[in-house]
XYZ file of C-alpha atoms in Angstrom:
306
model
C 39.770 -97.786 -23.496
C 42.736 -97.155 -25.568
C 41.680 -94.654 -27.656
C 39.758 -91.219 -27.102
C 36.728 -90.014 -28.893
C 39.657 -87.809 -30.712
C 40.211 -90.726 -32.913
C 37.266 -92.357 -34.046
C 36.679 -95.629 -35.357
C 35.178 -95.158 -38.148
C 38.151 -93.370 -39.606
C 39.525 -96.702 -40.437
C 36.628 -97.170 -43.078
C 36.643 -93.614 -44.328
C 38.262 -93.867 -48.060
C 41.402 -91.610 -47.963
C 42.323 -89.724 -51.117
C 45.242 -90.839 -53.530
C 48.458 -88.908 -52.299
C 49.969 -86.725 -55.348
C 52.550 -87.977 -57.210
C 55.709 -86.485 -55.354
C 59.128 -87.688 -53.980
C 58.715 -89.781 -51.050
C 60.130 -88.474 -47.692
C 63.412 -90.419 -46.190
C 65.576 -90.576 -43.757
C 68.694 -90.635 -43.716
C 72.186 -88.296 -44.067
C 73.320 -86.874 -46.045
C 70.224 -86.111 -48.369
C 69.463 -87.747 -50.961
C 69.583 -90.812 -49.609
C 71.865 -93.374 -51.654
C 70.735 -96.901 -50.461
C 73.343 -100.256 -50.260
C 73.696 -103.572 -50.801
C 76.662 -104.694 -50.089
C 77.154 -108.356 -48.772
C 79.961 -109.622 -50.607
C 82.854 -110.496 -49.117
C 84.062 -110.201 -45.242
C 82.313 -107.105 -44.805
C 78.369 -105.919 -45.541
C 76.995 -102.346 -45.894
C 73.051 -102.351 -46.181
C 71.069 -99.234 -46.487
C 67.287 -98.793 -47.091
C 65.553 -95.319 -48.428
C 62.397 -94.285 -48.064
C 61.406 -95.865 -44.613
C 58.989 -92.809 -42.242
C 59.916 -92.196 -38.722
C 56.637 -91.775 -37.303
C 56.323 -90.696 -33.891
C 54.283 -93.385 -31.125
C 53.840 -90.300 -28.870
C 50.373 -88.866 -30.158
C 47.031 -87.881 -28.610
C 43.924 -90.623 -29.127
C 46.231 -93.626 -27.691
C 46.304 -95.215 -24.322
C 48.930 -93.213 -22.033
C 49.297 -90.660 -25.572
C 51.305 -93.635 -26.847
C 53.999 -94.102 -24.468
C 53.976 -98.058 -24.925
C 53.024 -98.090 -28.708
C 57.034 -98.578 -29.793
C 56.163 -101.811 -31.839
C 52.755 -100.319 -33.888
C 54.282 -97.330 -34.760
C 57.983 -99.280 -35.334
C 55.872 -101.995 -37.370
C 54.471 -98.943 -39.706
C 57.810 -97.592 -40.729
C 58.309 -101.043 -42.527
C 54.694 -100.969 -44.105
C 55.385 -97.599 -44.935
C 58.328 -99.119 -46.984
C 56.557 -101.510 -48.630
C 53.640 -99.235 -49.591
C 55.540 -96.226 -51.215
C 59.030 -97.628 -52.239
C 57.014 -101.060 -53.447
C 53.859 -99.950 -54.017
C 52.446 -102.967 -52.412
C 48.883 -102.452 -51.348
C 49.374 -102.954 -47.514
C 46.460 -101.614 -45.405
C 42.859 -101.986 -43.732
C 40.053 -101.449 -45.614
C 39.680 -98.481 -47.911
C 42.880 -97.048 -45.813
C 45.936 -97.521 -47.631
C 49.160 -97.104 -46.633
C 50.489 -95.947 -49.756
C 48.118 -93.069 -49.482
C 49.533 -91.497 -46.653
C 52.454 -89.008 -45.786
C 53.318 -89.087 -42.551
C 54.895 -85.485 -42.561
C 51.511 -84.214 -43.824
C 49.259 -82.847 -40.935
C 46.267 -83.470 -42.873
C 47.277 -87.594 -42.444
C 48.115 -87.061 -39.087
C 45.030 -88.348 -37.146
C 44.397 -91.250 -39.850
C 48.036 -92.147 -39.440
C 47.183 -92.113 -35.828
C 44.307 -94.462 -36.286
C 46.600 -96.966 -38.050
C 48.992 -97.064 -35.220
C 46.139 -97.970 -32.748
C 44.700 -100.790 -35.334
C 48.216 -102.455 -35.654
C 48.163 -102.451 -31.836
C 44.339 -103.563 -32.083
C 45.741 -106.421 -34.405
C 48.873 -107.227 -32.402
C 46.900 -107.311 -29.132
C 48.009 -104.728 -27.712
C 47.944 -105.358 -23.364
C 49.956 -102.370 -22.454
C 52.729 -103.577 -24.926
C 53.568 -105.783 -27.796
C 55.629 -108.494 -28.365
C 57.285 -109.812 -31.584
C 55.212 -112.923 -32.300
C 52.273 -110.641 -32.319
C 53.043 -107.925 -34.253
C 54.018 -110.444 -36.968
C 50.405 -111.103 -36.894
C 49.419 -107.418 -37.510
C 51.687 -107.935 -40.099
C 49.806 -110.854 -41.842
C 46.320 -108.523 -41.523
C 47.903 -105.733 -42.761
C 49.508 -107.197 -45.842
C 46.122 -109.639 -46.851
C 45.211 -107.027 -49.565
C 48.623 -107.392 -50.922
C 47.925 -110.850 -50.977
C 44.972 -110.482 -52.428
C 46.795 -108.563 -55.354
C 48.575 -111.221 -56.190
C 51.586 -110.655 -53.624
C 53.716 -113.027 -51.221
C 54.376 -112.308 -48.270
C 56.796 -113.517 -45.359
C 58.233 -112.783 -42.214
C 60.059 -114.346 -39.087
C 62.131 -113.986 -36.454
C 65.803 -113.819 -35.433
C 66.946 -114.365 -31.755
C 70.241 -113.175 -30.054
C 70.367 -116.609 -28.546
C 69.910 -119.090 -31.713
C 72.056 -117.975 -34.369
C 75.827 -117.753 -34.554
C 75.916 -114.909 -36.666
C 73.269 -112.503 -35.338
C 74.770 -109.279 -36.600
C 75.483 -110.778 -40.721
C 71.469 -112.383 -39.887
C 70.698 -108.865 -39.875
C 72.032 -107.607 -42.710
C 71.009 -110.106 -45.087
C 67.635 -109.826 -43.577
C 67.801 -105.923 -43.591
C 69.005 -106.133 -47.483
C 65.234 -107.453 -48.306
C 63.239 -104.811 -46.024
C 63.451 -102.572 -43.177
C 63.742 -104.601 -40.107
C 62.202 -104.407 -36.409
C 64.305 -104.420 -33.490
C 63.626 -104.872 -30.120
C 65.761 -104.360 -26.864
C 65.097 -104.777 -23.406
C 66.196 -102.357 -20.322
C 68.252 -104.403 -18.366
C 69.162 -103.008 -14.529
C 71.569 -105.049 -12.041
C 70.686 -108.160 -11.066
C 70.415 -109.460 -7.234
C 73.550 -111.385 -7.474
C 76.751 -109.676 -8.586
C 77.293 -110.024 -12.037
C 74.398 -110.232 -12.823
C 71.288 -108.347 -15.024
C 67.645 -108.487 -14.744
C 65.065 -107.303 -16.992
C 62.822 -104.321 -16.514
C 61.331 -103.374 -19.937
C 61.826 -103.067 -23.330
C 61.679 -100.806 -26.729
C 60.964 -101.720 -30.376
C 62.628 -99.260 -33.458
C 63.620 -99.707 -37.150
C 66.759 -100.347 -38.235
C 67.803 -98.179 -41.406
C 70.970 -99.624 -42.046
C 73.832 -101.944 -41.010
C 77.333 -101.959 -41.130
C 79.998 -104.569 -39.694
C 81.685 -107.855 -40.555
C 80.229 -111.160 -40.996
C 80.821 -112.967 -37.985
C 82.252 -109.930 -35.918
C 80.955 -108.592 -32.774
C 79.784 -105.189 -33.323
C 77.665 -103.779 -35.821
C 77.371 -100.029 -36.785
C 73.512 -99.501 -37.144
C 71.208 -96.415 -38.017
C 67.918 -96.350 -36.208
C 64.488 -94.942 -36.995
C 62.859 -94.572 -33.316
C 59.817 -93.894 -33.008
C 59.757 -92.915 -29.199
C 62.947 -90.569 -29.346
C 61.824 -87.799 -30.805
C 63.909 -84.481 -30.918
C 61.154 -82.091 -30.115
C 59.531 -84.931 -27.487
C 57.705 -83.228 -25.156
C 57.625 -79.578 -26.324
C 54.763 -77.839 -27.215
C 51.921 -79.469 -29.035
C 54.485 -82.556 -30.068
C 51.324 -85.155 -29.501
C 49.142 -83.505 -32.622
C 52.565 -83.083 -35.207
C 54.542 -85.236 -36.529
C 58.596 -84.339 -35.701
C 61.391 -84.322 -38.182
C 62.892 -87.842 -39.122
C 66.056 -88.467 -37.711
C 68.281 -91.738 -38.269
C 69.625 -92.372 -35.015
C 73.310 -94.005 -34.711
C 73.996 -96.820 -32.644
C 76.812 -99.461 -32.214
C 75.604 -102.853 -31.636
C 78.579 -105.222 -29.471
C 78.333 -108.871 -28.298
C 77.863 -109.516 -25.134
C 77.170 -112.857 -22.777
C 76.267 -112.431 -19.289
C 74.167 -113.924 -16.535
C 70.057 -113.316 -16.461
C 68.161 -113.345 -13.963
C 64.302 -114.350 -14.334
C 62.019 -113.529 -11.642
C 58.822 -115.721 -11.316
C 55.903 -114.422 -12.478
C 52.550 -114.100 -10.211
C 49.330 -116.020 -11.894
C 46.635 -114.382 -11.136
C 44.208 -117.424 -11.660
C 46.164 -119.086 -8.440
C 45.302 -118.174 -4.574
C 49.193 -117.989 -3.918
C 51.657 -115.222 -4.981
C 54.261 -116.820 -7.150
C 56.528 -113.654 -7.638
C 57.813 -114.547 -4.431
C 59.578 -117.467 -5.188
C 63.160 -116.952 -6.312
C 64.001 -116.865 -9.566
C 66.030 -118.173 -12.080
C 69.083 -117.398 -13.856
C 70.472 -118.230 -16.979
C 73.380 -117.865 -19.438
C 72.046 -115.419 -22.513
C 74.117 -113.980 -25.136
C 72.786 -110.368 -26.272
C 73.970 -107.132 -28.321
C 74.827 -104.404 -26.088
C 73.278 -100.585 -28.048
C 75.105 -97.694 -27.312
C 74.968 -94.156 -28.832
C 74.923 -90.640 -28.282
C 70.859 -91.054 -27.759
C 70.918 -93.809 -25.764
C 72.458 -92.934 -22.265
C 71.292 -94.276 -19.277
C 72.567 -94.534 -15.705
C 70.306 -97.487 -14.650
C 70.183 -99.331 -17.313
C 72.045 -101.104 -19.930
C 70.325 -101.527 -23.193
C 70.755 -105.738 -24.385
C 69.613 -106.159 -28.375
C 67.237 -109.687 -28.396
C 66.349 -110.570 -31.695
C 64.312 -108.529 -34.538
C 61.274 -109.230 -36.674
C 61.976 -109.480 -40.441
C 59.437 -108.891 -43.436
C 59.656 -109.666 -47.146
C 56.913 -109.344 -49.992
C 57.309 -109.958 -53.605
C 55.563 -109.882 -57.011
């Protein structure tokens, strides 16, 4: 159902070629890209080469990708890990390491990846962070195999003081998935209520411990420059690093009740809830909307070793 005979299974199994030895592609400007480390002292300034910015808008996947945000934002940090690490992170004979995402002859095996990290992270018409960590874990078991540790976790808006210098230490050991929600007004005034979400990498992160914004660079997979033009669901577009300021914010949430569908009565009409959350506000020159406000809720973290 969520894939086309376009992309076929057994691509997964098919043993892809060793890429040639060349310079790995990265994001980031200006070119070269000079990574940091910085998180001494009041400030921190963190910076990670050599992570893709692979597009989730491709033909072969359910709705040509439109909801695949967390596969495709999960294999920028793989990506990472596979050419800047060489860890052997993968499925089967296809390795991760082994594949350029500006290179149209990886495009539909590239493709096939993003659908099996959805596959893995049970994909329902989304993902959600707890799940894609799994993908993770199946993804990384050859590392493990190898010899490798692996780890990863998960940082919440609304259980840690210090969410933005959380994100730079984290960032500092490997690229980092972020995920916001769409947030529209709320029925009482004041108020916000969710009405979807998005999941990118972060690049890098700038800011003060214990401050209340954050300067971040984003790889996104669903933005895209030449989104929508021509035949932008067979090619992969130019990486961009997408800038973004992250600022604190506490406001009032309201949660609408849910319907369960294994229940004769229609729950969603109850009223809902509301509660006091504290979330990141992202703004930036990309991300403009005039129905929504875009509220930062925590981010996935990944580390392997050696």
């Amino acid at each position: 159902m969520i894939r086309n005979a376009l992309v076929a299974a057994a691509a997964l199994t098919a043993v892809v070629a060793p890429a040639t030895a060349v310079a790995d592609p990265i994001i980031g400007t200006p070119v070269p890209c000079v990574g940091a480390s910085d998180l001494v002292g009041p400030q921190f300034n963190v910076k990670k080469c050599g992570i893709s910015d692979v597009d989730q808008h491709r033909a072969g996947l359910e709705n040509n990708g439109g909801a695949y945000c967390g596969p495709a934002s999960l294999y920028n940090v793989l990506h990472y890990w596979g050419h800047e690490k060489n860890a052997p992170v993968g499925w089967l004979t296809t390795k991760v390491g082994n594949l350029d995402p500006k290179d149209p002859a990886d495009f539909s095996v590239i493709t096939n990846s993003i659908w099996r990290i959805g596959v893995d992270a049970k994909y329902d018409g989304g993902t959600n962070l707890t799940n894609l960590r799994k993908a993770w874990d199946i993804a990384t078991k050859p590392a493990r195999d190898a010899g490798w540790t692996t780890s990863s976790g998960v940082v919440s808006t609304n259980n840690v003081s210090d969410f933005g210098g959380e994100l730079a230490k984290k960032l500092n050991e490997g690229p980092i998935q972020l995920v916001y929600g769409r947030y529209k007004a709320g029925p009482t005034a004041g108020s916000l209520q969710r009405s979807g979400g998005h999941l990118v990498t972060v690049v890098s992160a700038t800011g003060s411990f214990n401050g209340n914004t954050i300067q971040l660079k984003l790889a996104d997979p669903g933005r895209a420059g030449d989104s929508g033009q021509g035949n932008y669901l067979y090619t992969q577009s130019a990486y961009e690093s997408l800038d973004v300021t992250l600022t604190k914010k506490v406001f009032t949430e309201y949660v609408p009740v849910k319907d369960d569908e294994n229940t004769r009565e229609d729950e969603s009409m109850q009223p809902g809830t509301y509660r006091t959350v504290t979330r990141w506000e992202l703004t930036g020159p990309r991300y403009v909307s005039d129905t929504t406000r875009q509220m930062v809720e925590g981010f996935n973290w990944f580390d392997m070793a050696k």
